[in-house]
Amino acid sequence: MDISGMAAAVRAGDRRALARAVTLVESARPDHRAQALALLDAVGRDRQALRLGLSGTPGVGKSSFIETFGLRLTGQGLRVAVLAVDPSSARSGGSILGDKTRMERLARDPLAFIRPSPSRAQMGGVARRTREAVALCEAAGFDVVLIETVGVGQSETMVAQLCDIFLLLMAPAGGDELQGVKRGIMEMADLILVNKADGALLSTATRTQADYAGALRLLRRRPQDPDTFPKALCVSAATGAGIDAAWAEIGALVEWRRENGHWAATRAAQAAHWFAEEVRQGLLSVLDRDPARARMARLAARVAAGTISPEAAAAEVLAALGQPPSG
Ligand SMILES: Nc1nc2c(ncn2[C@@H]2O[C@H](COP(=O)(O)OP(=O)(O)OP(=O)(O)O)[C@@H](O)[C@H]2O)c(=O)[nH]1
Ligand SMILES: [Mg+2]
């Protein structure tokens, strides 16, 4: 494969080259891995996009929002990349079909690039693939990279760790449902967007937005926020209401964070996090390969049979890896 040619094409913003490049970083083949690292090195890290995370439960309107919001941005001449991150088990075939039709216009827009999530369930692999896909989109000169994830499990925490601004899309709901929103997820949000604020749902959406605004005020203040953030707003992916206001709020928050050093500090902290995480994953992967894997299987049988204690068996595996038992 001509890596330097591919790198040049990605840097020139060629979307087909970008699609091939993302396929390369997604590949699990060891020879592809080496090429992927060479490619990432060749495209450089000198360009930055605004990384927007977007999360929300199935059916809340993520795809519809991305279509409306993305078209609004491309309408201003901005180049928008959309990456989806989903633990594959959370995806039904129906939603993938739904995505295609709900983002049809954005998918055809020459200023947009849409990449559905790969069918790989393992979270560590997905996190790395997404980070590398983001880096490729930045190298390709995209202004905004939207990272979408469905609101289940660890994928939200992962996306929050790799975006500059985290948007939480919510449905209009009664007070009881609001109680059910996990605090940890609320704490990650920079903006809560109550979608479907249109037609018969408008008044419920407005009440829901006020409820979330109240709930956000009860959370501990974060250093990376100006006084008025995090915020809750109403939007409608269907009518476009509130979409410009949401973009303006994002812009204001980005500007404040840049001026106050939080933008760079957050990116630095995220890089440190992923560095440690890669080391951790790399160490853990040793256990999935022989000889450790075979040794563990042998010892597991003895542990189950009660002929060796779990602790002694673990110490034996660690010793074989040259590690003292952990204290
Ligand atoms: N009234 C109204 N309906 C909406 C709006 N946005 C989305 N919907 C509808 O809500 C349903 C789900 O929308 P999607 O955009 O597919 O939602 P999603 O969050 O991408 O769903 P998954 O991909 O399954 O997680 C569809 O029937 C949409 O037409 C909105 O702003 N107003
Ligand atoms: Mg969708």
CSV table of C-alpha atoms and ligand atoms in Angstrom, one decimal:
chain,number,residue,atom,x,y,z
A,1,MET,CA,0.0,0.0,0.0
A,2,ASP,CA,1.2,3.5,-0.9
A,3,ILE,CA,1.1,5.1,2.5
A,4,SER,CA,2.6,8.4,1.6
A,5,GLY,CA,0.2,8.7,-1.3
A,6,MET,CA,-2.8,7.9,0.9
A,7,ALA,CA,-1.5,10.4,3.5
A,8,ALA,CA,-1.3,13.1,0.9
A,9,ALA,CA,-4.8,12.4,-0.4
A,10,VAL,CA,-6.2,12.4,3.2
A,11,ARG,CA,-4.5,15.8,3.8
A,12,ALA,CA,-6.0,17.1,0.6
A,13,GLY,CA,-9.4,16.3,2.0
A,14,ASP,CA,-10.2,13.5,-0.4
A,15,ARG,CA,-13.2,11.7,1.2
A,16,ARG,CA,-12.6,8.4,-0.6
A,17,ALA,CA,-9.0,8.3,0.6
A,18,LEU,CA,-10.3,9.2,4.1
A,19,ALA,CA,-12.8,6.3,4.0
A,20,ARG,CA,-10.0,3.9,3.0
A,21,ALA,CA,-7.7,5.3,5.7
A,22,VAL,CA,-10.4,4.8,8.4
A,23,THR,CA,-10.9,1.2,7.1
A,24,LEU,CA,-7.2,0.7,7.5
A,25,VAL,CA,-7.1,1.9,11.1
A,26,GLU,CA,-10.1,-0.3,11.9
A,27,SER,CA,-8.4,-3.5,10.6
A,28,ALA,CA,-7.3,-6.0,13.1
A,29,ARG,CA,-4.6,-7.5,10.8
A,30,PRO,CA,-1.1,-7.1,12.2
A,31,ASP,CA,0.3,-5.9,8.8
A,32,HIS,CA,-2.5,-3.4,8.5
A,33,ARG,CA,-1.8,-2.2,12.0
A,34,ALA,CA,1.8,-1.3,11.1
A,35,GLN,CA,0.6,0.5,8.0
A,36,ALA,CA,-2.1,2.3,10.0
A,37,LEU,CA,0.6,3.6,12.4
A,38,ALA,CA,2.7,4.7,9.5
A,39,LEU,CA,-0.3,6.5,8.0
A,40,LEU,CA,-1.2,8.3,11.2
A,41,ASP,CA,2.4,9.4,11.5
A,42,ALA,CA,2.4,10.6,7.9
A,43,VAL,CA,-0.8,12.7,8.1
A,44,GLY,CA,0.6,14.6,11.1
A,45,ARG,CA,-1.2,16.2,14.1
A,46,ASP,CA,-1.0,19.9,13.2
A,47,ARG,CA,-4.7,20.3,12.4
A,48,GLN,CA,-7.5,20.5,14.9
A,49,ALA,CA,-11.2,20.2,14.5
A,50,LEU,CA,-13.9,20.9,17.0
A,51,ARG,CA,-14.7,17.5,18.5
A,52,LEU,CA,-18.4,17.3,19.5
A,53,GLY,CA,-19.7,14.2,21.3
A,54,LEU,CA,-23.4,13.5,21.0
A,55,SER,CA,-25.2,10.9,23.1
A,56,GLY,CA,-28.8,9.9,23.7
A,57,THR,CA,-31.0,6.9,24.1
A,58,PRO,CA,-32.3,5.0,21.1
A,59,GLY,CA,-35.0,6.9,19.3
A,60,VAL,CA,-34.3,10.3,20.9
A,61,GLY,CA,-33.5,11.7,17.5
A,62,LYS,CA,-29.7,11.6,17.2
A,63,SER,CA,-29.6,10.8,13.5
A,64,SER,CA,-32.3,13.4,12.8
A,65,PHE,CA,-30.4,16.0,14.9
A,66,ILE,CA,-27.1,15.3,13.1
A,67,GLU,CA,-28.8,15.6,9.7
A,68,THR,CA,-30.4,19.0,10.6
A,69,PHE,CA,-27.4,20.3,12.6
A,70,GLY,CA,-24.8,19.0,10.1
A,71,LEU,CA,-26.6,20.6,7.2
A,72,ARG,CA,-26.7,23.9,9.1
A,73,LEU,CA,-23.0,23.8,9.5
A,74,THR,CA,-22.2,22.7,5.9
A,75,GLY,CA,-24.5,25.5,4.9
A,76,GLN,CA,-22.0,27.9,6.5
A,77,GLY,CA,-19.3,26.3,4.5
A,78,LEU,CA,-18.0,24.2,7.4
A,79,ARG,CA,-16.8,20.7,6.7
A,80,VAL,CA,-18.4,18.1,9.0
A,81,ALA,CA,-17.4,14.5,9.8
A,82,VAL,CA,-19.7,12.2,11.6
A,83,LEU,CA,-18.4,9.1,13.3
A,84,ALA,CA,-20.7,6.6,15.1
A,85,VAL,CA,-19.5,4.7,18.1
A,86,ASP,CA,-21.7,1.8,19.2
A,87,PRO,CA,-21.1,-1.3,21.1
A,88,SER,CA,-22.4,-3.5,18.2
A,89,SER,CA,-24.7,-5.4,20.5
A,90,ALA,CA,-26.7,-2.3,21.1
A,91,ARG,CA,-27.5,-1.9,17.5
A,92,SER,CA,-30.4,-3.4,15.7
A,93,GLY,CA,-30.4,-3.8,11.9
A,94,GLY,CA,-33.4,-1.4,11.9
A,95,SER,CA,-31.5,1.5,13.3
A,96,ILE,CA,-28.7,1.2,10.8
A,97,LEU,CA,-31.3,1.4,8.0
A,98,GLY,CA,-32.9,4.3,9.8
A,99,ASP,CA,-29.6,6.1,9.9
A,100,LYS,CA,-29.2,5.9,6.1
A,101,THR,CA,-32.6,7.4,5.5
A,102,ARG,CA,-32.4,10.0,8.3
A,103,MET,CA,-29.0,11.4,7.2
A,104,GLU,CA,-29.6,11.1,3.5
A,105,ARG,CA,-29.1,14.7,2.6
A,106,LEU,CA,-26.1,15.1,4.8
A,107,ALA,CA,-24.6,11.9,3.4
A,108,ARG,CA,-24.9,13.5,-0.1
A,109,ASP,CA,-23.4,16.8,1.0
A,110,PRO,CA,-19.9,17.2,-0.5
A,111,LEU,CA,-18.8,19.0,2.7
A,112,ALA,CA,-19.8,16.0,4.9
A,113,PHE,CA,-18.3,12.7,5.7
A,114,ILE,CA,-20.3,10.0,7.5
A,115,ARG,CA,-18.9,6.8,8.9
A,116,PRO,CA,-21.0,4.3,10.6
A,117,SER,CA,-19.6,2.3,13.5
A,118,PRO,CA,-17.7,-0.9,12.7
A,119,SER,CA,-19.2,-4.2,13.9
A,120,ARG,CA,-16.7,-4.8,16.7
A,121,ALA,CA,-17.9,-5.1,20.2
A,122,GLN,CA,-14.8,-4.8,22.3
A,123,MET,CA,-14.7,-1.4,23.9
A,124,GLY,CA,-10.9,-1.0,24.0
A,125,GLY,CA,-10.7,-1.6,20.3
A,126,VAL,CA,-13.6,0.8,19.5
A,127,ALA,CA,-12.0,3.5,21.6
A,128,ARG,CA,-8.7,3.3,19.8
A,129,ARG,CA,-10.4,3.1,16.3
A,130,THR,CA,-12.5,6.1,17.1
A,131,ARG,CA,-9.5,8.2,18.3
A,132,GLU,CA,-7.6,7.3,15.2
A,133,ALA,CA,-10.6,8.0,12.9
A,134,VAL,CA,-10.9,11.4,14.6
A,135,ALA,CA,-7.2,12.1,14.0
A,136,LEU,CA,-7.7,11.2,10.3
A,137,CYS,CA,-10.7,13.5,10.0
A,138,GLU,CA,-8.7,16.3,11.6
A,139,ALA,CA,-5.8,15.7,9.2
A,140,ALA,CA,-8.3,15.8,6.3
A,141,GLY,CA,-9.2,19.4,7.4
A,142,PHE,CA,-12.6,18.9,8.8
A,143,ASP,CA,-13.8,21.8,10.9
A,144,VAL,CA,-16.2,19.7,13.1
A,145,VAL,CA,-16.0,16.1,14.0
A,146,LEU,CA,-19.3,14.8,15.5
A,147,ILE,CA,-19.0,11.6,17.5
A,148,GLU,CA,-22.3,9.9,18.0
A,149,THR,CA,-23.0,7.2,20.5
A,150,VAL,CA,-26.1,5.5,21.8
A,151,GLY,CA,-26.8,6.2,25.4
A,152,VAL,CA,-25.9,2.8,26.9
A,153,GLY,CA,-23.0,1.5,28.8
A,154,GLN,CA,-19.4,2.6,28.7
A,155,SER,CA,-19.5,4.1,25.2
A,156,GLU,CA,-20.7,7.5,26.6
A,157,THR,CA,-17.8,7.8,29.1
A,158,MET,CA,-15.4,6.9,26.2
A,159,VAL,CA,-16.9,9.5,23.9
A,160,ALA,CA,-16.8,12.1,26.7
A,161,GLN,CA,-13.1,11.4,27.0
A,162,LEU,CA,-12.3,12.2,23.4
A,163,CYS,CA,-14.5,15.2,22.6
A,164,ASP,CA,-14.1,18.9,23.4
A,165,ILE,CA,-17.8,19.4,24.0
A,166,PHE,CA,-20.3,16.8,25.1
A,167,LEU,CA,-23.9,17.1,24.0
A,168,LEU,CA,-26.7,15.1,25.6
A,169,LEU,CA,-29.8,14.7,23.6
A,170,MET,CA,-32.9,14.1,25.6
A,171,ALA,CA,-36.6,13.4,24.9
A,172,PRO,CA,-39.5,15.4,26.3
A,173,ALA,CA,-40.5,13.5,29.4
A,174,GLY,CA,-42.4,13.6,32.7
A,175,GLY,CA,-40.7,14.2,36.0
A,176,ASP,CA,-40.5,10.5,36.8
A,177,GLU,CA,-38.4,9.7,33.8
A,178,LEU,CA,-36.1,12.6,34.5
A,179,GLN,CA,-35.3,11.0,37.8
A,180,GLY,CA,-34.1,7.9,35.9
A,181,VAL,CA,-31.3,9.8,34.1
A,182,LYS,CA,-28.0,8.7,35.6
A,183,ARG,CA,-26.2,11.3,37.5
A,184,GLY,CA,-22.9,10.3,36.0
A,185,ILE,CA,-24.2,11.0,32.5
A,186,MET,CA,-25.6,14.4,33.5
A,187,GLU,CA,-22.2,15.3,35.0
A,188,MET,CA,-20.5,14.7,31.7
A,189,ALA,CA,-22.8,17.0,29.7
A,190,ASP,CA,-21.9,20.5,28.5
A,191,LEU,CA,-25.2,21.1,26.9
A,192,ILE,CA,-28.4,19.1,27.4
A,193,LEU,CA,-30.6,19.4,24.3
A,194,VAL,CA,-34.3,18.5,24.7
A,195,ASN,CA,-35.2,17.3,21.2
A,196,LYS,CA,-38.7,17.1,19.6
A,197,ALA,CA,-39.6,20.5,20.9
A,198,ASP,CA,-42.3,20.8,18.3
A,199,GLY,CA,-46.0,20.3,17.7
A,200,ALA,CA,-47.8,18.5,20.5
A,201,LEU,CA,-44.6,17.8,22.4
A,202,LEU,CA,-43.5,21.5,22.6
A,203,SER,CA,-45.0,22.2,26.0
A,204,THR,CA,-43.7,19.0,27.5
A,205,ALA,CA,-40.3,19.7,26.0
A,206,THR,CA,-40.2,23.2,27.5
A,207,ARG,CA,-41.1,21.8,31.0
A,208,THR,CA,-38.5,19.1,30.6
A,209,GLN,CA,-35.9,21.7,29.6
A,210,ALA,CA,-36.6,23.7,32.8
A,211,ASP,CA,-36.4,20.5,34.9
A,212,TYR,CA,-33.0,19.7,33.4
A,213,ALA,CA,-31.8,23.2,33.9
A,214,GLY,CA,-32.8,22.9,37.5
A,215,ALA,CA,-31.0,19.5,37.9
A,216,LEU,CA,-27.9,20.9,36.3
A,217,ARG,CA,-27.7,23.7,38.8
A,218,LEU,CA,-27.6,21.2,41.6
A,219,LEU,CA,-24.5,19.5,40.3
A,220,ARG,CA,-21.0,20.5,41.5
A,221,ARG,CA,-19.4,23.3,39.6
A,222,ARG,CA,-16.7,22.2,37.2
A,223,PRO,CA,-13.6,24.3,36.6
A,224,GLN,CA,-14.0,24.1,32.8
A,225,ASP,CA,-17.4,25.9,32.8
A,226,PRO,CA,-18.3,29.6,32.8
A,227,ASP,CA,-21.1,30.6,35.2
A,228,THR,CA,-24.0,29.8,32.8
A,229,PHE,CA,-22.8,26.3,31.9
A,230,PRO,CA,-23.8,23.4,31.7
A,231,LYS,CA,-27.1,24.5,30.1
A,232,ALA,CA,-30.3,22.9,28.9
A,233,LEU,CA,-32.0,24.0,25.7
A,234,CYS,CA,-34.9,23.0,23.5
A,235,VAL,CA,-34.3,21.9,19.9
A,236,SER,CA,-36.3,20.3,17.2
A,237,ALA,CA,-34.5,18.2,14.6
A,238,ALA,CA,-37.7,18.1,12.7
A,239,THR,CA,-38.4,21.9,12.4
A,240,GLY,CA,-34.8,23.2,13.0
A,241,ALA,CA,-36.0,25.2,16.0
A,242,GLY,CA,-33.2,26.0,18.5
A,243,ILE,CA,-30.5,24.5,16.3
A,244,ASP,CA,-28.8,27.9,15.6
A,245,ALA,CA,-29.1,28.8,19.3
A,246,ALA,CA,-27.4,25.5,20.2
A,247,TRP,CA,-24.6,26.1,17.8
A,248,ALA,CA,-24.2,29.6,19.2
A,249,GLU,CA,-23.9,28.2,22.7
A,250,ILE,CA,-21.3,25.7,21.6
A,251,GLY,CA,-19.4,28.6,20.1
A,252,ALA,CA,-19.5,30.6,23.2
A,253,LEU,CA,-18.4,27.7,25.4
A,254,VAL,CA,-15.5,26.9,23.0
A,255,GLU,CA,-14.4,30.5,23.0
A,256,TRP,CA,-14.5,30.8,26.8
A,257,ARG,CA,-12.6,27.5,27.3
A,258,ARG,CA,-9.9,28.5,24.7
A,259,GLU,CA,-9.5,31.9,26.4
A,260,ASN,CA,-9.2,30.4,29.8
A,261,GLY,CA,-6.8,27.6,29.0
A,262,HIS,CA,-9.4,24.8,29.5
A,263,TRP,CA,-9.4,23.7,25.9
A,264,ALA,CA,-5.8,22.8,25.8
A,265,ALA,CA,-5.8,21.5,29.4
A,266,THR,CA,-8.7,19.1,28.6
A,267,ARG,CA,-7.0,17.8,25.5
A,268,ALA,CA,-3.8,17.3,27.4
A,269,ALA,CA,-5.6,15.4,30.1
A,270,GLN,CA,-7.4,13.3,27.6
A,271,ALA,CA,-4.2,12.4,25.8
A,272,ALA,CA,-2.7,11.4,29.2
A,273,HIS,CA,-5.7,9.3,29.9
A,274,TRP,CA,-5.5,7.4,26.6
A,275,PHE,CA,-1.8,6.9,26.9
A,276,ALA,CA,-2.3,5.2,30.3
A,277,GLU,CA,-5.3,3.3,28.9
A,278,GLU,CA,-3.3,2.0,25.9
A,279,VAL,CA,-0.6,0.7,28.3
A,280,ARG,CA,-3.2,-0.9,30.5
A,281,GLN,CA,-4.9,-2.6,27.5
A,282,GLY,CA,-1.6,-3.7,26.1
A,283,LEU,CA,-0.7,-5.3,29.4
A,284,LEU,CA,-4.1,-7.0,29.7
A,285,SER,CA,-3.9,-8.3,26.1
A,286,VAL,CA,-0.8,-10.4,27.2
A,287,LEU,CA,-3.3,-12.5,29.1
A,288,ASP,CA,-5.3,-13.3,26.0
A,289,ARG,CA,-2.2,-14.7,24.2
A,290,ASP,CA,-0.2,-17.8,24.8
A,291,PRO,CA,1.7,-18.8,26.9
A,292,ALA,CA,-0.3,-16.8,29.6
A,293,ARG,CA,-3.6,-17.9,28.1
A,294,ALA,CA,-2.8,-21.6,28.2
A,295,ARG,CA,-1.3,-21.4,31.6
A,296,MET,CA,-4.4,-19.6,33.0
A,297,ALA,CA,-6.7,-22.2,31.4
A,298,ARG,CA,-4.7,-25.0,33.0
A,299,LEU,CA,-4.6,-23.3,36.4
A,300,ALA,CA,-8.3,-22.3,36.2
A,301,ALA,CA,-9.2,-26.0,36.1
A,302,ARG,CA,-7.1,-26.7,39.2
A,303,VAL,CA,-8.7,-23.7,41.0
A,304,ALA,CA,-12.1,-25.0,40.1
A,305,ALA,CA,-11.2,-28.4,41.4
A,306,GLY,CA,-10.0,-26.9,44.6
A,307,THR,CA,-6.4,-28.3,44.3
A,308,ILE,CA,-4.9,-24.8,44.3
A,309,SER,CA,-6.1,-21.5,45.8
A,310,PRO,CA,-7.1,-18.7,43.5
A,311,GLU,CA,-4.4,-16.5,45.0
A,312,ALA,CA,-1.6,-19.1,44.6
A,313,ALA,CA,-2.7,-19.8,41.0
A,314,ALA,CA,-2.7,-16.0,40.2
A,315,ALA,CA,0.8,-15.7,41.8
A,316,GLU,CA,2.0,-18.5,39.5
A,317,VAL,CA,0.7,-16.8,36.4
A,318,LEU,CA,2.3,-13.5,37.4
A,319,ALA,CA,5.6,-15.1,38.3
A,320,ALA,CA,5.7,-16.7,34.9
A,321,LEU,CA,5.2,-13.2,33.4
A,322,GLY,CA,8.1,-12.0,35.5
A,323,GLN,CA,5.9,-10.1,37.9
A,324,PRO,CA,5.9,-10.2,41.7
A,325,PRO,CA,2.4,-10.9,43.1
A,326,SER,CA,0.5,-7.7,43.6
A,327,GLY,CA,0.3,-6.5,47.2
B,1,LIG,N1,-41.5,15.3,16.4
B,1,LIG,C1,-40.2,15.1,16.3
B,1,LIG,N2,-39.8,13.8,16.0
B,1,LIG,C2,-38.5,13.6,15.8
B,1,LIG,C3,-37.5,14.6,16.0
B,1,LIG,N3,-36.3,14.1,15.8
B,1,LIG,C4,-36.5,12.8,15.5
B,1,LIG,N4,-37.8,12.5,15.6
B,1,LIG,C5,-38.4,11.2,15.3
B,1,LIG,O1,-37.9,10.3,16.3
B,1,LIG,C6,-37.7,9.0,15.8
B,1,LIG,C7,-36.2,8.5,16.0
B,1,LIG,O2,-35.3,9.4,15.3
B,1,LIG,P1,-33.8,9.0,15.0
B,1,LIG,O3,-33.2,10.2,14.5
B,1,LIG,O4,-33.8,7.8,14.2
B,1,LIG,O5,-33.3,8.7,16.5
B,1,LIG,P2,-31.9,8.1,17.0
B,1,LIG,O6,-31.6,8.6,18.3
B,1,LIG,O7,-30.9,8.2,15.9
B,1,LIG,O8,-32.3,6.5,17.1
B,1,LIG,P3,-31.3,5.3,17.1
B,1,LIG,O9,-30.3,5.4,15.9
B,1,LIG,O10,-32.2,4.1,17.0
B,1,LIG,O11,-30.6,5.3,18.4
B,1,LIG,C8,-38.0,9.1,14.3
B,1,LIG,O12,-39.3,8.6,14.0
B,1,LIG,C9,-37.9,10.6,14.0
B,1,LIG,O13,-38.7,11.0,12.9
B,1,LIG,C10,-38.0,15.9,16.3
B,1,LIG,O14,-37.3,16.9,16.4
B,1,LIG,N5,-39.3,16.1,16.4
B,2,MG,MG,-29.7,6.9,14.8
